[in-house]
mmCIF file of C-alpha atoms in Angstrom:
data_model
loop_
_atom_site.group_PDB
_atom_site.id
_atom_site.type_symbol
_atom_site.label_atom_id
_atom_site.label_comp_id
_atom_site.label_asym_id
_atom_site.label_seq_id
_atom_site.Cartn_x
_atom_site.Cartn_y
_atom_site.Cartn_z
ATOM 1 C CA UNK A 1 13.200 1.332 26.845
ATOM 2 C CA UNK A 2 15.813 0.731 29.452
ATOM 3 C CA UNK A 3 18.482 3.391 30.498
ATOM 4 C CA UNK A 4 20.979 1.781 28.362
ATOM 5 C CA UNK A 5 21.166 2.207 24.582
ATOM 6 C CA UNK A 6 23.052 0.223 22.067
ATOM 7 C CA UNK A 7 25.707 1.775 19.787
ATOM 8 C CA UNK A 8 23.110 2.204 16.999
ATOM 9 C CA UNK A 9 20.407 3.710 19.201
ATOM 10 C CA UNK A 10 19.565 7.025 20.429
ATOM 11 C CA UNK A 11 16.717 9.439 21.451
ATOM 12 C CA UNK A 12 16.426 10.535 17.891
ATOM 13 C CA UNK A 13 16.061 7.012 16.493
ATOM 14 C CA UNK A 14 13.343 6.298 18.992
ATOM 15 C CA UNK A 15 11.383 9.406 18.212
ATOM 16 C CA UNK A 16 11.432 8.577 14.422
ATOM 17 C CA UNK A 17 10.370 5.048 15.214
ATOM 18 C CA UNK A 18 7.450 6.198 17.345
ATOM 19 C CA UNK A 19 6.139 8.314 14.468
ATOM 20 C CA UNK A 20 5.942 5.354 12.286
ATOM 21 C CA UNK A 21 4.429 3.205 15.141
ATOM 22 C CA UNK A 22 1.614 5.960 15.482
ATOM 23 C CA UNK A 23 1.143 6.015 11.735
ATOM 24 C CA UNK A 24 0.600 2.183 11.741
ATOM 25 C CA UNK A 25 -1.800 2.254 14.760
ATOM 26 C CA UNK A 26 -3.952 4.996 13.320
ATOM 27 C CA UNK A 27 -4.216 3.298 9.981
ATOM 28 C CA UNK A 28 -5.097 0.062 11.761
ATOM 29 C CA UNK A 29 -7.838 1.870 13.759
ATOM 30 C CA UNK A 30 -9.179 3.599 10.577
ATOM 31 C CA UNK A 31 -9.504 0.207 8.846
ATOM 32 C CA UNK A 32 -11.251 -1.242 11.852
ATOM 33 C CA UNK A 33 -13.607 1.692 11.828
ATOM 34 C CA UNK A 34 -14.616 0.836 8.291
ATOM 35 C CA UNK A 35 -15.049 -2.753 8.984
ATOM 36 C CA UNK A 36 -17.230 -2.093 12.045
ATOM 37 C CA UNK A 37 -19.293 0.555 10.223
ATOM 38 C CA UNK A 38 -18.407 3.501 12.330
ATOM 39 C CA UNK A 39 -19.879 6.773 11.372
ATOM 40 C CA UNK A 40 -18.318 8.646 8.548
ATOM 41 C CA UNK A 41 -17.334 11.644 10.734
ATOM 42 C CA UNK A 42 -15.110 9.315 12.957
ATOM 43 C CA UNK A 43 -13.578 7.729 9.861
ATOM 44 C CA UNK A 44 -12.847 11.020 8.160
ATOM 45 C CA UNK A 45 -11.190 12.384 11.302
ATOM 46 C CA UNK A 46 -8.938 9.341 11.606
ATOM 47 C CA UNK A 47 -7.922 9.733 8.029
ATOM 48 C CA UNK A 48 -7.191 13.400 8.479
ATOM 49 C CA UNK A 49 -4.932 12.493 11.420
ATOM 50 C CA UNK A 50 -3.279 9.894 9.401
ATOM 51 C CA UNK A 51 -2.448 12.249 6.674
ATOM 52 C CA UNK A 52 -0.920 14.744 9.133
ATOM 53 C CA UNK A 53 1.203 11.961 10.719
ATOM 54 C CA UNK A 54 2.508 11.036 7.279
ATOM 55 C CA UNK A 55 3.934 14.528 7.040
ATOM 56 C CA UNK A 56 6.115 13.918 10.303
ATOM 57 C CA UNK A 57 9.567 12.404 10.131
ATOM 58 C CA UNK A 58 9.676 9.383 8.063
ATOM 59 C CA UNK A 59 9.406 7.935 4.580
ATOM 60 C CA UNK A 60 7.801 11.021 3.003
ATOM 61 C CA UNK A 61 10.781 13.336 3.934
ATOM 62 C CA UNK A 62 13.305 14.099 1.286
ATOM 63 C CA UNK A 63 16.903 12.954 1.961
ATOM 64 C CA UNK A 64 17.836 16.579 2.356
ATOM 65 C CA UNK A 65 15.409 17.171 5.293
ATOM 66 C CA UNK A 66 15.882 13.680 6.682
ATOM 67 C CA UNK A 67 19.770 13.703 6.530
ATOM 68 C CA UNK A 68 19.661 10.247 4.691
ATOM 69 C CA UNK A 69 17.546 7.988 2.449
ATOM 70 C CA UNK A 70 14.379 7.389 4.557
ATOM 71 C CA UNK A 71 13.997 3.795 3.358
ATOM 72 C CA UNK A 72 17.719 2.871 3.751
ATOM 73 C CA UNK A 73 17.918 0.407 6.776
ATOM 74 C CA UNK A 74 21.371 1.716 7.632
ATOM 75 C CA UNK A 75 20.439 5.530 7.350
ATOM 76 C CA UNK A 76 21.541 6.191 10.881
ATOM 77 C CA UNK A 77 25.029 4.648 10.625
ATOM 78 C CA UNK A 78 27.727 7.047 11.964
ATOM 79 C CA UNK A 79 30.304 8.090 9.321
ATOM 80 C CA UNK A 80 33.541 5.796 9.353
ATOM 81 C CA UNK A 81 32.021 3.187 11.677
ATOM 82 C CA UNK A 82 30.492 0.761 9.255
ATOM 83 C CA UNK A 83 26.941 -0.553 9.428
ATOM 84 C CA UNK A 84 25.420 -0.130 13.084
ATOM 85 C CA UNK A 85 21.824 -1.093 12.339
ATOM 86 C CA UNK A 86 20.888 -4.794 12.856
ATOM 87 C CA UNK A 87 19.132 -5.110 9.635
ATOM 88 C CA UNK A 88 16.220 -3.121 8.413
ATOM 89 C CA UNK A 89 14.858 -0.855 11.276
ATOM 90 C CA UNK A 90 11.448 -0.933 12.618
ATOM 91 C CA UNK A 91 10.673 2.474 11.239
ATOM 92 C CA UNK A 92 11.419 1.421 7.676
ATOM 93 C CA UNK A 93 9.400 -1.804 7.908
ATOM 94 C CA UNK A 94 6.393 0.097 9.359
ATOM 95 C CA UNK A 95 6.547 2.628 6.705
ATOM 96 C CA UNK A 96 6.658 -0.016 3.943
ATOM 97 C CA UNK A 97 3.818 -1.981 5.650
ATOM 98 C CA UNK A 98 1.681 1.118 5.784
ATOM 99 C CA UNK A 99 2.251 1.987 2.216
ATOM 100 C CA UNK A 100 1.187 -1.536 1.245
ATOM 101 C CA UNK A 101 -1.927 -1.309 3.338
ATOM 102 C CA UNK A 102 -2.769 2.003 1.904
ATOM 103 C CA UNK A 103 -3.588 0.125 -1.277
ATOM 104 C CA UNK A 104 -6.687 -1.241 0.560
ATOM 105 C CA UNK A 105 -6.073 -4.995 -0.254
ATOM 106 C CA UNK A 106 -7.662 -7.132 2.521
ATOM 107 C CA UNK A 107 -8.203 -10.917 2.836
ATOM 108 C CA UNK A 108 -11.285 -12.328 4.572
ATOM 109 C CA UNK A 109 -12.945 -15.678 4.404
ATOM 110 C CA UNK A 110 -10.777 -16.754 1.479
ATOM 111 C CA UNK A 111 -11.562 -13.655 -0.738
ATOM 112 C CA UNK A 112 -9.525 -10.657 -1.775
ATOM 113 C CA UNK A 113 -11.340 -7.400 -0.905
ATOM 114 C CA UNK A 114 -10.462 -4.006 -2.252
ATOM 115 C CA UNK A 115 -11.095 -1.120 0.260
ATOM 116 C CA UNK A 116 -8.833 1.650 -1.019
ATOM 117 C CA UNK A 117 -10.107 4.197 1.555
ATOM 118 C CA UNK A 118 -6.628 5.766 2.107
ATOM 119 C CA UNK A 119 -5.772 6.236 -1.612
ATOM 120 C CA UNK A 120 -5.650 9.883 -2.722
ATOM 121 C CA UNK A 121 -5.773 11.419 -6.237
ATOM 122 C CA UNK A 122 -2.053 12.071 -5.923
ATOM 123 C CA UNK A 123 -1.376 8.327 -5.934
ATOM 124 C CA UNK A 124 -2.506 7.970 -9.605
ATOM 125 C CA UNK A 125 -0.256 8.699 -12.591
ATOM 126 C CA UNK A 126 -1.116 11.737 -14.719
ATOM 127 C CA UNK A 127 0.041 10.207 -18.158
ATOM 128 C CA UNK A 128 -0.239 6.913 -20.115
ATOM 129 C CA UNK A 129 2.516 4.660 -18.936
ATOM 130 C CA UNK A 130 3.980 1.172 -19.877
ATOM 131 C CA UNK A 131 4.859 -0.972 -16.833
ATOM 132 C CA UNK A 132 7.240 -3.791 -17.011
ATOM 133 C CA UNK A 133 6.302 -6.812 -14.732
ATOM 134 C CA UNK A 134 7.271 -10.424 -14.415
ATOM 135 C CA UNK A 135 4.388 -12.961 -14.827
ATOM 136 C CA UNK A 136 3.895 -16.300 -13.132
ATOM 137 C CA UNK A 137 5.922 -18.040 -15.707
ATOM 138 C CA UNK A 138 8.940 -15.772 -15.119
ATOM 139 C CA UNK A 139 8.358 -13.886 -18.395
ATOM 140 C CA UNK A 140 8.689 -10.142 -18.400
ATOM 141 C CA UNK A 141 5.645 -8.371 -20.163
ATOM 142 C CA UNK A 142 4.379 -4.863 -20.537
ATOM 143 C CA UNK A 143 1.109 -3.755 -18.933
ATOM 144 C CA UNK A 144 -0.248 -0.493 -20.365
ATOM 145 C CA UNK A 145 -1.959 1.762 -17.897
ATOM 146 C CA UNK A 146 -3.722 4.971 -18.746
ATOM 147 C CA UNK A 147 -3.516 8.404 -17.101
ATOM 148 C CA UNK A 148 -5.583 8.227 -13.778
ATOM 149 C CA UNK A 149 -4.460 4.653 -12.930
ATOM 150 C CA UNK A 150 -2.302 2.954 -10.180
ATOM 151 C CA UNK A 151 -0.560 -0.322 -10.761
ATOM 152 C CA UNK A 152 0.662 -3.060 -8.533
ATOM 153 C CA UNK A 153 0.488 -6.935 -8.316
ATOM 154 C CA UNK A 154 -0.726 -9.614 -5.969
ATOM 155 C CA UNK A 155 0.999 -12.962 -6.416
ATOM 156 C CA UNK A 156 2.340 -11.585 -9.819
ATOM 157 C CA UNK A 157 -1.119 -10.966 -11.010
ATOM 158 C CA UNK A 158 -1.432 -7.354 -12.253
ATOM 159 C CA UNK A 159 -3.984 -5.090 -10.463
ATOM 160 C CA UNK A 160 -4.742 -1.748 -11.858
ATOM 161 C CA UNK A 161 -6.865 0.815 -9.915
ATOM 162 C CA UNK A 162 -8.477 3.541 -11.906
ATOM 163 C CA UNK A 163 -10.749 6.579 -11.174
ATOM 164 C CA UNK A 164 -14.433 6.455 -12.237
ATOM 165 C CA UNK A 165 -17.904 7.308 -11.226
ATOM 166 C CA UNK A 166 -18.669 4.057 -9.598
ATOM 167 C CA UNK A 167 -17.079 1.041 -7.772
ATOM 168 C CA UNK A 168 -16.440 -1.800 -10.126
ATOM 169 C CA UNK A 169 -14.093 -4.790 -10.527
ATOM 170 C CA UNK A 170 -13.352 -6.153 -14.013
ATOM 171 C CA UNK A 171 -11.554 -9.600 -14.146
ATOM 172 C CA UNK A 172 -9.702 -10.609 -17.377
ATOM 173 C CA UNK A 173 -9.501 -14.383 -17.635
ATOM 174 C CA UNK A 174 -6.553 -16.059 -19.387
ATOM 175 C CA UNK A 175 -8.708 -16.643 -22.673
ATOM 176 C CA UNK A 176 -9.355 -12.875 -22.688
ATOM 177 C CA UNK A 177 -13.038 -13.366 -21.462
ATOM 178 C CA UNK A 178 -14.296 -10.711 -19.061
ATOM 179 C CA UNK A 179 -16.243 -10.829 -15.869
ATOM 180 C CA UNK A 180 -17.602 -7.650 -14.189
ATOM 181 C CA UNK A 181 -18.679 -7.225 -10.672
ATOM 182 C CA UNK A 182 -20.062 -4.171 -8.742
ATOM 183 C CA UNK A 183 -18.676 -5.794 -5.547
ATOM 184 C CA UNK A 184 -15.269 -4.598 -4.581
ATOM 185 C CA UNK A 185 -14.045 -8.088 -3.947
ATOM 186 C CA UNK A 186 -13.094 -11.288 -5.690
ATOM 187 C CA UNK A 187 -14.924 -14.577 -5.372
ATOM 188 C CA UNK A 188 -13.243 -17.379 -3.308
ATOM 189 C CA UNK A 189 -12.443 -19.302 -6.474
ATOM 190 C CA UNK A 190 -10.872 -16.245 -8.217
ATOM 191 C CA UNK A 191 -8.861 -15.409 -5.096
ATOM 192 C CA UNK A 192 -7.649 -18.977 -4.780
ATOM 193 C CA UNK A 193 -6.509 -18.866 -8.465
ATOM 194 C CA UNK A 194 -4.451 -15.789 -7.720
ATOM 195 C CA UNK A 195 -3.065 -17.289 -4.595
ATOM 196 C CA UNK A 196 -2.066 -20.446 -6.334
ATOM 197 C CA UNK A 197 -0.605 -18.557 -9.313
ATOM 198 C CA UNK A 198 -2.277 -20.909 -11.682
ATOM 199 C CA UNK A 199 -2.538 -18.375 -14.350
ATOM 200 C CA UNK A 200 -6.298 -18.504 -14.726
ATOM 201 C CA UNK A 201 -6.685 -14.780 -14.065
ATOM 202 C CA UNK A 202 -4.793 -12.534 -16.368
ATOM 203 C CA UNK A 203 -5.343 -9.235 -14.902
ATOM 204 C CA UNK A 204 -7.748 -7.372 -12.561
ATOM 205 C CA UNK A 205 -9.081 -3.733 -12.940
ATOM 206 C CA UNK A 206 -10.571 -2.014 -10.031
ATOM 207 C CA UNK A 207 -12.547 1.129 -10.667
ATOM 208 C CA UNK A 208 -12.971 3.513 -7.720
ATOM 209 C CA UNK A 209 -15.838 6.044 -7.168
ATOM 210 C CA UNK A 210 -14.054 9.391 -6.941
ATOM 211 C CA UNK A 211 -16.592 11.131 -5.020
ATOM 212 C CA UNK A 212 -15.128 12.371 -1.706
ATOM 213 C CA UNK A 213 -11.562 11.430 -2.672
ATOM 214 C CA UNK A 214 -8.802 13.715 -1.197
ATOM 215 C CA UNK A 215 -6.033 15.226 -3.173
#
């Protein structure tokens, strides 16, 4: 940074942003350590540091402690001066990106891979729920998820994580036929189907081995 600040900048804003940058960097190194088959002690230490960083100033803070809504791009705007931030701040973007990456969805060689190494038990719902989502045809439909599940979408295809005793991926085809794989990834053809939004794949269930999962 130079010695001159814009009206919407200050030492506090830079510090908050640095926490989010550090969070992103540690998350990136953690993912690379898994890809490069580093020993589990290194991976676990990185994960521990990541969790500690998340407790710092950022998206996990309540509005009361933070002084504003953490994900509001204009949260640092002075009272009575109007919006001073030039769009969404870096901190907010990095916090959102980090949360998306925590889901552990990676793309390699044309395939979707599920490596949810940063998911914790607290990320899963503790009761049965009905989730409203919009499918590839623009039609709203309800997806029922059970307690111990986590829901999100990839290209409008519902993905449901659930806790279990082993890693397993179950693919529901549009004719309601089922394909099951012990590999935590989708084939190139199935991944292409999701990317192209052709409707061939109706839903994907990813079961995660709960051994060693953090609270």
